């Protein structure tokens, strides 16, 4: 029996009074006739907390019997998981009690670049050593210090306060995840996210890429999206899937378009062209809320009067400022303005995409033209352009069609592909409409909407991730590229190579391609400290010091845990004390900062925490005394108006903030509409960046995708020789998704080995049987390098014959008995650098390979 | 008196196998033993391919072949619908395993503690962190006696040489809770309930949707029903297979 939100609120009295977590469990079944004989000495308790192992911070109830955790279950009232958990969430009990965790601080005693030999040491000694190194580089040049994260679970403490207090350069993981999509959405509609549906009202969803059921998705992880997907389907929602593999969407696909990898941009533009040809376009939206009517001159720039873009007023036959009241702006046509031909941006777009016919898309994407046409028609029909619906008293446009896309953004043309996909739903007027295209939980305009439009490309020297550089003006901060640049910094105008790196729950050697480049880079760091519960492969080969972090058993957060419809806050609360000698990361940073002389006083870590949380007056931490982590959360909870403080979370684990109101959820319901952001169909500034890059003499490979409108070209990988005749794509499995988990015994048992999915037709041509060992060799079309791994082939009818697929996740933890012999990660085959990153520096997970029998 | 059963909605199942893990942790089963198993299936040839998933607990049959062959009455049928195993009485002859058409019985070849995920008996480090007391990775509820007959039928014992299988989590049902798999299913594909009560969610789903019983023609009369899909055929291939025996 699942607890409803109403019952939970009643139980928790909303904010007043606390209850025992065990009362959250309500049985609904009739019990059997006789009861069980219970033991009187058993202490059976449940601690509410927040999941640690995954991406999306589900709520937990941790059951302990006599102090021993015996099971981890879902928090029944949590908006994201409502009493349920994914396989990882349940199995993290084995991560908690894993005797192969790093148990004490460790010092390396042998040379780097080979598996480490380690000597246990005290926390004091380990922190002293790391602190001294931080002090040393900070005294010389702050650029020598790097903080690199995998997934950060308390951004205010780590990404913000520690990075600011230490002055480190921060390296992200997003350039491996979906950041090309984030940049595309920030630039185009001002929202920080990729693409997801409003499932509550959706009628037709285009699931693009492998995320629908098989792991992950925008903003949320796997568990919440499929819950919403299943409900929507039962309410009649149709779903078409565009992906080289069917596995990710499984039987939820009403239609499957097995697309050739890297061609998504062409498919999206063909859909746009089809929608215009079919006449299913929301003209009102384009005219009022996008830059479609802005006049573009022959050079590709907007025509302006001062700072204001002009549109063509059809009533007066004149160019007038776009904000002229009652203007009847033309979207199509060509006009004469001051002796020059000018066209509305939409006309430029229409002409630009006219060549992207269904037939051309068939040729490029390898999907029959009729199937693409059917998707365009289904989109057009289901969009119900012109319709409206009442939500919470407001009548809003109703356009129940959208695209769901996430990890597929990481491809060479990713930024422009996501822009093109967004244009599909823009044409339909679905962006921000009820049932339409979402990108974030609320319609909050992100700072990058302006920033990405007005980047000032700087002169060298550049920092290690080439921020504001002439190579990647829009820049997602890709650690692989950082490593690539460090091989030849002089080629990129980089003159400072960092000496010290702090690895925060990150394992670049396995998690990021290209592995050989990574190895060369980490060799160059003079000092590497790893904060990690396990001995990652990177730490094993390159760390000088390892600081053992706790897993679930610590205070961490706070987390916003909206499921997009209901908002809530949660904390991670330790169900048991940190095991072995591990410690929570916040505790580690407090002590580390003390050793590095950056804890106290103005600008110190404590001060940065105050600023990150906006703690003022009574809530502010004193700058001259060391805070306790629990006390910081107590202040935070009280500053949020929760009178019981941190105890509220220790008792019931969840602060319900209620339904997300339509006025902050729907772009059409915000004031001003869409948060005041004009949607950029036409990317004038992108063209501007191209011009400047060319003026600076930068090679075409950098500027070619900085175009005002998405423009198809063959991905660089297609230049590999013909015998590299297959595309390798990668995917993630629900068993391990979003975390280092293949060493967890329960999960390793479910999916013990890496494998290569291959179509039987393709396999038989190569005399490969199901289950055979094969060589997969990748080729870099730019450097001509090759990489090779041995892996087990698995027949799949549900994958394109010219594509092979491999899961990520394997090989993460070094020398763990459960991680032995699990086989390779595809990151051994992918490349980084030119041709294998997007124009936004985002990593591509595509490469051409050949497959042969061992 | 309630008479329990399960209705599995294939159309909702995403094949995540969280139910398998919820079961493993709840019931403390050793490696290779899955009281709940989820098949991942592929059918057809490219590009006319279909992928679907089918959870498979014990069917708790009303005409159970396993009960008929048990020479000692360890496998028995409870009035409440459970096909139960008294692990205290099982002699490990494995007749039930042979008789069952569904392959849901797991014989403990070894002392299960040795094939648990962590070898608790040997790890001094764990002993240290748990204050010298080596607590097994175990659910204490499993050791108790349940049902009107008060028998050891909750999948406990962890004895070498006995057969174990899905108990429908009788120890949870006794406390009014759904079996661990059904309680955890993120998409609510598993409906446990009183199939004799027309008001129960499970009954209503079964009433509203046409369903099937797995290997219906065998005549075992499963108390597990499937809706929202079709039974596997000879054209159905299993993918992403988990090695269920070690």
Coordinates of N, CA, C and O in Angstrom, one line a residue, chain A residues 80-191:
Chain A
X80 N 9.5 12.2 -6.0 CA 10.2 11.5 -7.1 C 10.1 10.0 -7.2 O 10.1 9.4 -8.2
X81 N 9.9 9.4 -6.0 CA 9.9 7.9 -6.1 C 8.8 7.3 -5.3 O 8.6 6.1 -5.5
X82 N 8.1 8.0 -4.4 CA 6.9 7.4 -3.8 C 7.0 6.0 -3.3 O 6.2 5.1 -3.8
X83 N 8.0 5.8 -2.5 CA 8.1 4.4 -1.9 C 8.8 3.4 -2.7 O 8.9 2.2 -2.3
X84 N 9.2 3.8 -3.9 CA 9.9 2.8 -4.8 C 11.4 3.2 -5.0 O 11.8 4.3 -4.7
X85 N 12.1 2.3 -5.5 CA 13.5 2.5 -5.8 C 13.9 1.8 -7.0 O 13.3 0.8 -7.4
X86 N 15.0 2.3 -7.7 CA 15.5 1.6 -8.8 C 16.5 0.5 -8.3 O 16.8 0.4 -7.1
X87 N 17.0 -0.4 -9.2 CA 17.9 -1.4 -8.7 C 19.1 -0.9 -8.0 O 19.5 -1.5 -7.0
X88 N 19.6 0.2 -8.4 CA 20.8 0.8 -7.7 C 20.4 1.2 -6.3 O 21.2 1.0 -5.3
X89 N 19.3 1.9 -6.2 CA 18.9 2.4 -4.9 C 18.8 1.3 -3.8 O 19.2 1.5 -2.7
X90 N 18.2 0.2 -4.3 CA 18.1 -0.9 -3.3 C 19.4 -1.5 -3.0 O 19.8 -1.8 -1.9
X91 N 20.3 -1.6 -4.1 CA 21.5 -2.4 -3.9 C 22.6 -1.6 -3.2 O 23.6 -2.2 -2.9
X92 N 22.4 -0.3 -3.0 CA 23.4 0.5 -2.3 C 23.7 0.0 -0.9 O 24.7 0.4 -0.3
X93 N 22.9 -0.8 -0.4 CA 23.2 -1.4 0.9 C 24.6 -2.1 0.8 O 25.3 -2.2 1.8
X94 N 24.9 -2.7 -0.3 CA 26.1 -3.4 -0.5 C 27.3 -2.4 -0.7 O 28.5 -2.8 -0.6
X95 N 27.0 -1.2 -1.1 CA 28.0 -0.2 -1.2 C 28.4 0.3 0.2 O 29.6 0.6 0.5
X96 N 27.4 0.5 1.0 CA 27.6 0.9 2.3 C 28.5 -0.1 3.1 O 29.5 0.3 3.6
X97 N 28.1 -1.3 3.1 CA 28.8 -2.3 3.8 C 29.8 -3.1 2.8 O 29.7 -4.3 2.7
X98 N 30.6 -2.3 2.1 CA 31.5 -2.9 1.2 C 32.9 -2.9 1.9 O 33.5 -1.9 2.1
X99 N 33.4 -4.1 2.2 CA 34.7 -4.2 2.9 C 35.9 -3.7 2.0 O 37.0 -3.6 2.4
X100 N 35.5 -3.5 0.7 CA 36.6 -3.1 -0.3 C 36.6 -1.6 -0.5 O 37.2 -1.1 -1.4
X101 N 35.8 -0.9 0.4 CA 36.0 0.6 0.4 C 37.3 1.0 0.9 O 38.0 0.2 1.5
X102 N 37.7 2.2 0.6 CA 38.9 2.8 1.2 C 38.6 3.0 2.6 O 37.7 3.8 2.9
X103 N 39.4 2.4 3.5 CA 39.0 2.4 4.9 C 39.7 3.5 5.7 O 39.2 4.0 6.8
X104 N 40.9 3.9 5.3 CA 41.6 4.9 6.0 C 42.2 5.9 5.0 O 42.3 5.5 3.8
X105 N 42.7 7.0 5.4 CA 43.4 7.9 4.5 C 44.7 7.1 4.0 O 45.3 6.3 4.8
X106 N 45.0 7.2 2.8 CA 46.1 6.4 2.2 C 47.2 7.4 1.6 O 46.8 8.4 0.9
X107 N 48.4 7.0 1.8 CA 49.5 7.7 1.1 C 50.2 6.8 0.1 O 50.4 5.6 0.4
X108 N 50.5 7.3 -1.0 CA 51.2 6.5 -2.1 C 52.6 6.3 -1.7 O 53.3 7.2 -1.2
X109 N 53.1 5.0 -1.9 CA 54.5 4.8 -1.6 C 55.3 4.4 -2.8 O 56.5 4.2 -2.7
X110 N 54.7 4.3 -3.9 CA 55.4 3.9 -5.2 C 55.3 5.0 -6.2 O 54.6 6.0 -6.0
X111 N 55.9 4.7 -7.4 CA 55.8 5.7 -8.5 C 54.4 5.7 -9.0 O 53.6 4.8 -8.9
X112 N 54.2 6.8 -9.8 CA 52.8 7.0 -10.4 C 52.8 6.3 -11.8 O 53.8 6.1 -12.4
X113 N 51.6 6.1 -12.2 CA 51.4 5.5 -13.6 C 51.3 4.0 -13.6 O 51.0 3.4 -14.6
X114 N 51.4 3.5 -12.4 CA 51.2 2.0 -12.3 C 50.3 1.8 -11.0 O 50.1 2.8 -10.3
X115 N 49.7 0.7 -10.9 CA 48.8 0.5 -9.7 C 49.6 0.8 -8.4 O 50.8 0.5 -8.2
X116 N 48.9 1.5 -7.5 CA 49.5 2.1 -6.3 C 49.9 1.1 -5.3 O 49.2 0.0 -5.1
X117 N 50.9 1.4 -4.5 CA 51.1 0.8 -3.2 C 50.8 1.8 -2.2 O 51.3 2.9 -2.3
X118 N 50.1 1.4 -1.1 CA 49.5 2.4 -0.2 C 49.9 2.1 1.2 O 49.9 1.0 1.6
X119 N 50.0 3.2 1.9 CA 50.3 3.1 3.3 C 49.2 3.9 4.1 O 49.0 5.0 3.8
X120 N 48.5 3.2 5.0 CA 47.5 4.0 5.8 C 48.1 5.1 6.6 O 49.3 5.0 7.0
X121 N 47.4 6.2 6.7 CA 47.9 7.2 7.6 C 46.7 7.8 8.3 O 45.6 7.4 8.2
X122 N 47.0 8.8 9.2 CA 45.9 9.5 9.9 C 45.3 10.6 9.1 O 45.9 11.1 8.1
X123 N 44.1 10.9 9.5 CA 43.4 12.0 8.8 C 44.2 13.3 8.9 O 44.4 14.1 8.0
X124 N 44.8 13.5 10.1 CA 45.5 14.7 10.3 C 46.7 14.8 9.4 O 46.9 15.9 8.8
X125 N 47.4 13.7 9.2 CA 48.6 13.7 8.4 C 48.2 13.9 6.9 O 48.8 14.7 6.2
X126 N 47.2 13.2 6.5 CA 46.7 13.3 5.1 C 46.3 14.7 4.7 O 46.6 15.2 3.7
X127 N 45.5 15.3 5.7 CA 45.0 16.6 5.4 C 46.1 17.6 5.4 O 46.1 18.6 4.7
X128 N 47.1 17.4 6.3 CA 48.2 18.3 6.4 C 48.9 18.3 5.0 O 49.3 19.4 4.5
X129 N 49.2 17.1 4.5 CA 49.9 17.0 3.2 C 49.1 17.7 2.1 O 49.7 18.5 1.3
X130 N 47.8 17.5 2.0 CA 47.0 18.1 0.9 C 47.0 19.6 1.1 O 47.1 20.4 0.2
X131 N 46.8 20.0 2.4 CA 46.7 21.4 2.7 C 47.9 22.2 2.4 O 47.9 23.3 1.8
X132 N 49.1 21.5 2.6 CA 50.4 22.2 2.3 C 50.5 22.4 0.8 O 50.9 23.5 0.3
X133 N 50.1 21.4 0.0 CA 50.1 21.6 -1.4 C 49.2 22.7 -1.9 O 49.6 23.4 -2.8
X134 N 48.0 22.8 -1.3 CA 47.1 23.8 -1.7 C 47.8 25.2 -1.4 O 47.8 26.1 -2.2
X135 N 48.3 25.3 -0.2 CA 49.0 26.5 0.2 C 50.1 26.9 -0.8 O 50.2 28.0 -1.2
X136 N 50.9 25.9 -1.1 CA 52.0 26.1 -2.0 C 51.6 26.7 -3.3 O 52.2 27.7 -3.8
X137 N 50.7 26.0 -4.0 CA 50.3 26.5 -5.3 C 49.6 27.8 -5.3 O 49.7 28.7 -6.1
X138 N 48.7 28.0 -4.2 CA 48.0 29.2 -4.1 C 49.0 30.4 -3.9 O 48.7 31.5 -4.4
X139 N 50.1 30.2 -3.2 CA 51.0 31.2 -3.0 C 51.7 31.6 -4.3 O 52.1 32.8 -4.5
X140 N 51.8 30.7 -5.2 CA 52.5 31.0 -6.5 C 51.5 31.5 -7.6 O 51.6 32.5 -8.2
X141 N 50.4 30.7 -7.8 CA 49.5 31.0 -8.9 C 48.2 30.1 -8.7 O 48.3 28.9 -8.8
X142 N 47.1 30.8 -8.5 CA 45.9 30.0 -8.3 C 45.5 29.1 -9.5 O 44.8 28.1 -9.3
X143 N 46.0 29.5 -10.7 CA 45.7 28.7 -11.8 C 46.3 27.3 -11.8 O 46.0 26.4 -12.6
X144 N 47.2 27.1 -10.8 CA 47.9 25.8 -10.7 C 47.0 24.8 -10.0 O 47.4 23.6 -9.9
X145 N 45.9 25.2 -9.5 CA 45.0 24.3 -8.7 C 43.7 24.0 -9.4 O 43.1 24.9 -9.9
X146 N 43.4 22.7 -9.5 CA 42.2 22.3 -10.2 C 41.4 21.5 -9.3 O 41.9 20.6 -8.5
X147 N 40.0 21.7 -9.3 CA 39.1 20.9 -8.6 C 38.2 20.2 -9.6 O 37.6 20.9 -10.4
X148 N 38.2 18.9 -9.6 CA 37.5 18.2 -10.7 C 36.4 17.3 -10.1 O 36.7 16.5 -9.2
X149 N 35.2 17.5 -10.6 CA 34.1 16.7 -9.9 C 33.5 15.7 -10.9 O 33.6 15.8 -12.1
X150 N 33.0 14.6 -10.2 CA 32.2 13.7 -11.0 C 30.8 14.2 -10.8 O 30.4 15.1 -11.4
X151 N 30.1 13.6 -9.8 CA 28.8 14.2 -9.5 C 28.9 14.8 -8.1 O 29.4 14.2 -7.2
X152 N 28.5 16.1 -8.0 CA 28.5 16.8 -6.8 C 27.1 16.8 -6.2 O 26.1 17.0 -6.9
X153 N 27.0 16.4 -4.9 CA 25.7 16.2 -4.3 C 25.4 17.4 -3.3 O 24.5 17.3 -2.5
X154 N 26.3 18.4 -3.3 CA 26.0 19.5 -2.4 C 26.7 20.7 -3.0 O 27.8 21.1 -2.5
X155 N 26.2 21.2 -4.1 CA 26.9 22.2 -4.9 C 27.3 23.4 -4.1 O 28.4 23.9 -4.3
X156 N 26.5 23.8 -3.1 CA 26.9 25.0 -2.3 C 28.2 24.8 -1.6 O 29.0 25.7 -1.4
X157 N 28.4 23.6 -1.0 CA 29.6 23.3 -0.2 C 30.8 23.1 -1.1 O 31.9 23.4 -0.7
X158 N 30.6 22.4 -2.2 CA 31.7 22.0 -3.0 C 32.0 22.9 -4.2 O 33.0 23.7 -4.2
X159 N 31.1 22.9 -5.2 CA 31.3 23.7 -6.4 C 31.4 25.1 -6.1 O 32.1 25.8 -6.8
X160 N 30.6 25.6 -5.1 CA 30.6 27.1 -4.9 C 31.6 27.4 -3.8 O 32.7 28.1 -4.1
X161 N 31.4 27.0 -2.6 CA 32.2 27.5 -1.5 C 33.6 27.1 -1.5 O 34.5 27.9 -1.4
X162 N 33.8 25.8 -1.8 CA 35.2 25.3 -1.8 C 36.0 25.9 -3.0 O 37.1 26.3 -2.8
X163 N 35.3 25.9 -4.1 CA 36.0 26.4 -5.3 C 36.4 27.9 -5.1 O 37.4 28.3 -5.5
X164 N 35.4 28.6 -4.6 CA 35.7 30.1 -4.4 C 36.8 30.3 -3.3 O 37.7 31.1 -3.5
X165 N 36.7 29.6 -2.2 CA 37.6 29.8 -1.1 C 39.0 29.4 -1.6 O 40.0 30.0 -1.2
X166 N 39.1 28.3 -2.4 CA 40.5 27.9 -2.8 C 40.9 28.5 -4.1 O 42.1 28.5 -4.4
X167 N 40.0 29.1 -4.8 CA 40.4 29.7 -6.1 C 40.7 28.7 -7.2 O 41.4 29.1 -8.2
X168 N 40.3 27.5 -7.0 CA 40.6 26.5 -8.0 C 39.9 26.7 -9.3 O 38.8 27.3 -9.3
X169 N 40.4 26.1 -10.3 CA 39.7 26.0 -11.6 C 38.8 24.8 -11.5 O 39.3 23.7 -11.2
X170 N 37.5 24.9 -11.8 CA 36.6 23.8 -11.6 C 36.5 23.1 -13.0 O 36.2 23.7 -14.0
X171 N 36.6 21.8 -12.9 CA 36.3 21.0 -14.1 C 35.0 20.2 -13.9 O 34.8 19.5 -12.8
X172 N 34.1 20.1 -14.9 CA 32.8 19.5 -14.8 C 32.8 18.1 -15.4 O 33.7 17.7 -16.0
X173 N 31.6 17.5 -15.3 CA 31.4 16.3 -16.0 C 30.3 16.4 -17.1 O 30.1 15.5 -17.9
X174 N 29.7 17.6 -17.1 CA 28.5 17.8 -18.0 C 28.9 17.6 -19.5 O 28.0 17.3 -20.3
X175 N 30.1 17.9 -19.8 CA 30.5 17.8 -21.2 C 30.5 16.4 -21.7 O 30.7 16.1 -22.9
X176 N 30.3 15.4 -20.8 CA 30.2 14.0 -21.1 C 28.7 13.5 -21.1 O 28.4 12.4 -21.3
X177 N 27.9 14.4 -20.6 CA 26.5 14.0 -20.2 C 25.5 14.5 -21.2 O 24.9 13.7 -22.0
X178 N 25.3 15.8 -21.2 CA 24.2 16.4 -22.0 C 24.4 17.9 -22.2 O 23.4 18.6 -22.6
X179 N 25.5 18.4 -21.8 CA 25.7 19.8 -21.8 C 25.5 20.5 -23.2 O 25.1 21.7 -23.2
X180 N 25.8 19.8 -24.3 CA 25.5 20.4 -25.6 C 24.1 20.8 -25.7 O 23.7 21.8 -26.2
X181 N 23.2 19.9 -25.1 CA 21.8 20.2 -25.1 C 21.5 21.4 -24.1 O 20.6 22.2 -24.5
X182 N 22.1 21.4 -23.0 CA 21.9 22.5 -22.1 C 22.2 23.9 -22.8 O 21.5 24.8 -22.7
X183 N 23.4 23.9 -23.4 CA 23.8 25.1 -24.1 C 22.8 25.5 -25.2 O 22.4 26.7 -25.3
X184 N 22.3 24.5 -25.9 CA 21.4 24.8 -27.0 C 20.1 25.4 -26.5 O 19.5 26.3 -27.0
X185 N 19.6 24.8 -25.4 CA 18.3 25.3 -24.8 C 18.5 26.7 -24.1 O 17.7 27.6 -24.2
X186 N 19.7 26.8 -23.4 CA 19.9 28.1 -22.8 C 20.0 29.2 -23.9 O 19.4 30.3 -23.7
X187 N 20.7 28.9 -24.9 CA 20.8 29.9 -26.0 C 19.5 30.2 -26.7 O 19.2 31.3 -27.0
X188 N 18.7 29.1 -26.9 CA 17.6 29.3 -27.8 C 16.3 29.8 -27.1 O 15.6 30.6 -27.5
X189 N 16.1 29.2 -25.9 CA 14.8 29.6 -25.2 C 15.1 30.1 -23.7 O 14.2 30.4 -23.0
X190 N 16.4 30.1 -23.3 CA 16.8 30.7 -22.0 C 16.6 29.8 -20.9 O 16.7 30.2 -19.7
X191 N 16.3 28.5 -21.1 CA 16.2 27.5 -20.0 C 17.4 26.6 -19.8 O 18.0 26.2 -20.8

